[in-house]
Each structure stands twice: as structure tokens, then as C-alpha cells.
Amino acid sequence: MAEVSVARSVLDAVAVHGASTVFGLPGVHNLAFWKGAGKTPLVVRHEQAAVYAADGWARTTGRLGAAVVTTGPGAANALAAFGEAASVGSPVLLVASEIPQRLRREGRVRGVLHESRDQAALFAPLAKAVFSPRTAAEVAEVLDLALATAMTHPRGPVYMDIPADVLGEPAVTGTAAHWHEIEPADADVDAAAAVLDGARVVIWAGGGAVDVEPSLAVLAEHLGAPVVAGYQGRGCPPTDHPASVGLPPHEPEVAALIGAADVLLAVGGDLDGMNTRNWTMPRPPKLVTLDPALPRDAPEWPADAAVTGRLGDALRGLRDRLSPHPAWAPDGLRKEVLARLAADPRTSEAVTLVEAVESARTAETVLVCDMAVAGYWVGGYASAPGPRRLAYPVGWGTLGFGLPAAIGAAAAGRPVIAVCGDGGLMMGVGELATLVQEQLPVTVLVVDDGGYGMLRYDQIHAGDDEVGVDLVTPDFPALAAAFGIPARQVTIRDLAGALAPAEGPRLVHLRARLTPPRTTSPRWYED
């Protein structure tokens, strides 16, 4: 039997933990990942795209995402995408090569190709953990620990670098590590139930709730509680569920609903600045939190009762302790708000865009939104048929996320609509070639306003001149055709038909200048 290399042992280990597809870019120091029997990494066109794709995979599947990049500039290129994964707690393992160990001299930088003084230090402020094994035996000691660390709540990306010459050495058998979840304490559940008992409750669904959506929906029905979801919790429960508000908390009607409750029950976090208007949204007098693990940072809003541990157990424990209540929220709130937005000349075209995307998606379609005005609308207002159907980079606000993250979601076997602006798409336009090479079912919707539309709005809102926000953009359909991607330019009226599901990649180009929604900070406090 042929020896298994260290590089192959990494690929085999991440597959066991859920990353059956690994995303990467080959370089002179990491070619061992593309050598030998077995599945090799899916090749993208930029290291940043590799980590965005791994993040998209993790958000879509709930499993580990994995990326491999080369030394020095290859690792540095991945940093922004790694930060985005950190901001939302995506379980991603990034493995970078390092210069050959035989050429390393402790404390010295000698100009070896791609050498850095401390490559791992680039990632340390963002990573949940950093590992720098320097021998095959050390890789075996820490590999499963690194994977378990990424998957243990609170989840987050883990960085590992391995010297180039070690990657090609025979692997050593390591010790398996496993992640575990804490059992919620009965006393904590009792205390939370005491705060909730007899109260008018509104439930906040954060990103940690996506794996316990059925239990959350049952508790919402039991308490008669409306559910408002943060960006990462969209689809908990599905928008068509009677308890789902289906709108962002930034809209005044939703903010008023939250403020009218006696208790806010926050399940799975995400009471962050972007969701709460920097903690200025109306909030009920009492707060109860359910989290799978202690958060890394102290919450901005202290809880009156906090339960830590397996969310499913906590939700079921509350249901068993509390009496049922009738629903108290008004019916038809989502319909009412969307009708208001559709009647407003400033936002009517954006509502048409959202409706077109909704009509084209299936129950399995994942919407991947970039940091663009169109992405803000779809990410905040499109219906969600279930959890893990939206990937949206609002955590770190990384422009250029949309197309490469769509690669990860599509590689996981889901049809994808990627909602991009012209500026963000150009940051990773080479990934159109990846779509073709892998024949991924991604419809790229480019909403082209000739520049950075959100920044243009910021300048107008501030009374400043428009400077630096207008861009030269290509003929997008012709550009897509150059890659062999079917493409068409449409008007807003024809958009829904153009977005209908397709088996392979395609591009739809829409020229439109949309007013940003209330989820964007310049509009947070409008009357």
C-alpha cells in the first residue's frame, strides 16, 4: 500500500469532519495537496475566493469548510475572507503551507521564496485558534484538535500552517479529537422560565438557532411568540410559518413589535451592532438568552436569565416548564410592510427585485448576497423557506464575497442565486472561470449601478460631492460569454423569468440604481 502523505492526511481528515470538497489554489509550496490518489482540492482563481467558498460551504451545510493555500502572499490573500468567517463564527479550517523547514532559521528572515517573519501572526487576531506544527508527528498531534476546535461552539475559523517539505512526508497516525456540546443546567432553565412565565414574548433567532429550527418553531407556537430573525438566523422558522415576522428589525413596524413585548428571548446570539442599530433598537424590559456556549465577548445587553448549552434541550426544557399562550402579534405584518415599501417610489423597484428573486428560487435554492444595495434588499427582505438558505457577509461587510461564496454553496449540491453589484463582482470576476470549470449551478445576478452605489448614497446623504464612486464597468453579458457562460441583459420587469433555475452557470445583468433599505446605517433613524 502506498504511503499517505501529510497533505493527503489533512484532506482525508477534513472529509471525515464534513469538508468533502476542499477549496484551494496550488502554489510551489503546497503542490502536495494535488498529488497522489484521492480527491484533490477544487481550484479557484484567488486565495481569498478559496476561503470565501469554504465559508459558503460551511454556512450552507452546517459542516466544516476547508481551504488550502500556499505560503506568504497566498496566505495573506486569504486574510479578508478569513476575517469574514470569524465575524459570523463559520467553522472553517484554513491550511497554508510555510517555507520548507530545512531552510528555516529561528529568528531570521533570509529571503527564502515567500518567507514571512511570522505568517501565523497575520491570522492570530481573527482565528479561534492557530496551529503551527513543524513535523509530521506534530501535524498528527494537532490535526483533529484543530478540526474539533473549529466545530465546537462558539464555532469559528482555525488557521494551520505546515512547512512545504513536511506536507510531502509520510503521515503519522494521530489521536482523534471530538467536539462536544454542554448540557444546559436545570437551574438556568428554571430561571429563564421564571422570567418568561406569563409574559408577552418575542423570540430573536440568531445564527446559532439554525440547527434547532423545529424546536424553536414549537416553542414559538407554544408561547404565541412572534419570531424576528437576525441575518444568520433567516428561515428560523420559515417565512411562511405563522410565527415568523419575515422582516428585519430595522423597519419601524418590526421595531415597535419588539419594543411592545415584555421579554426578548434571544436564541443563538446575533444581538450585534448591525442587527440592532448599534443597540439602539427598542427592546423589551427583560432579556433571556439561550446560547450553545459562552460567547467570546461580553454581551452589550446583560441578560436577566441566561442558559448555556445544547439549544434543542434548552428550548424543549422551556416548553415543558411554561403554559401555552395565544399569539399576540398582529397578522399580516410582512405583507403590510412590503406593500408600504412597494408603494413608495424610492423603494418600489427594490421590492420588485426581491419578488423576482423569491419567485425564481426553489425550496433548496441558496441566496448568496454581496455587500451591494441589491444584496442588502435580498438579504434583508427575501423570504426564506428554511434555515441555511442565505449567505450574507454583513458580519465583516466584505465586498466581493458573493461570487466566491456561491461556489462553496453550489459545490455542496445546492442551486444558487448570487446577488452581486458591479463593483463587488469585479473583485473576483475570475471566479466565473471556476463556475465553468466545475459546471456549478450558480445564477449570477449583477445589479449594475455603474459604481459603488451604497457609497454614492452615503455621499449624497451627507451632502458631499460624488467622488470615487463611479466606475468603468464592462459589458457583463459579453464578459460572461467570453467564459462560455450563457448571459442576458434584462429589465426589472423581465427579471423573474431570467432567474428561473438552471443546471449550470449563467449570468443575468440588470441596470438599476436602487435606494438602500432601512437595514443600512444612513437610513436607520428615518421617520
Short mmCIF file of C-alpha atoms in Angstrom, two decimals, residues 87-88 204-208 228-234 247-251 254-255 258 264 267-283 301 379-380 390 392-396 518-521 524-525:
data_model
loop_
_atom_site.label_atom_id
_atom_site.label_comp_id
_atom_site.label_asym_id
_atom_site.label_seq_id
_atom_site.Cartn_x
_atom_site.Cartn_y
_atom_site.Cartn_z
CA SER A 87 -17.20 37.56 12.21
CA VAL A 88 -20.05 35.07 11.86
CA TRP A 204 -34.96 36.56 18.39
CA ALA A 205 -33.46 33.84 16.15
CA GLY A 206 -29.71 34.19 15.71
CA GLY A 207 -27.24 32.17 13.72
CA GLY A 208 -26.90 29.60 16.48
CA VAL A 228 -37.70 38.05 14.41
CA ALA A 229 -34.56 36.61 12.80
CA GLY A 230 -31.12 38.13 12.59
CA TYR A 231 -29.28 37.84 9.30
CA GLN A 232 -27.69 34.48 10.12
CA GLY A 233 -30.95 33.12 11.54
CA ARG A 234 -33.15 33.72 8.49
CA LEU A 247 -38.67 41.14 8.06
CA PRO A 248 -35.58 42.82 9.51
CA PRO A 249 -35.88 44.60 12.88
CA HIS A 250 -34.91 47.90 11.27
CA GLU A 251 -38.37 48.51 9.83
CA VAL A 254 -40.99 45.41 13.45
CA ALA A 255 -39.09 47.59 15.90
CA ILE A 258 -40.17 44.06 19.55
CA LEU A 264 -36.98 39.27 24.39
CA VAL A 267 -31.82 32.15 20.77
CA GLY A 268 -28.38 31.68 19.27
CA GLY A 269 -26.89 35.16 19.52
CA ASP A 270 -26.60 37.87 16.83
CA LEU A 271 -27.74 40.74 19.04
CA ASP A 272 -24.96 42.65 17.33
CA GLY A 273 -24.49 46.17 16.08
CA MET A 274 -25.75 45.65 12.53
CA ASN A 275 -28.89 43.80 13.61
CA THR A 276 -29.78 46.14 16.48
CA ARG A 277 -28.80 49.54 15.01
CA ASN A 278 -25.81 49.56 17.35
CA TRP A 279 -28.06 48.54 20.27
CA THR A 280 -30.46 51.44 19.86
CA MET A 281 -33.48 49.48 18.65
CA PRO A 282 -36.44 49.29 21.04
CA ARG A 283 -36.06 46.36 23.38
CA TRP A 301 -27.08 43.83 26.71
CA GLY A 379 -30.53 39.58 2.23
CA GLY A 380 -32.87 41.53 4.46
CA LEU A 390 -28.95 32.70 2.90
CA TYR A 392 -24.75 37.27 3.61
CA PRO A 393 -21.47 38.95 4.67
CA VAL A 394 -22.95 41.52 6.98
CA GLY A 395 -20.68 40.41 9.81
CA TRP A 396 -17.49 41.98 8.50
CA ARG A 518 -33.52 50.70 6.24
CA THR A 519 -31.05 47.95 7.18
CA THR A 520 -28.25 50.32 6.09
CA SER A 521 -26.99 52.78 8.68
CA TRP A 524 -31.65 53.57 10.45
CA TYR A 525 -33.32 56.54 12.06
#
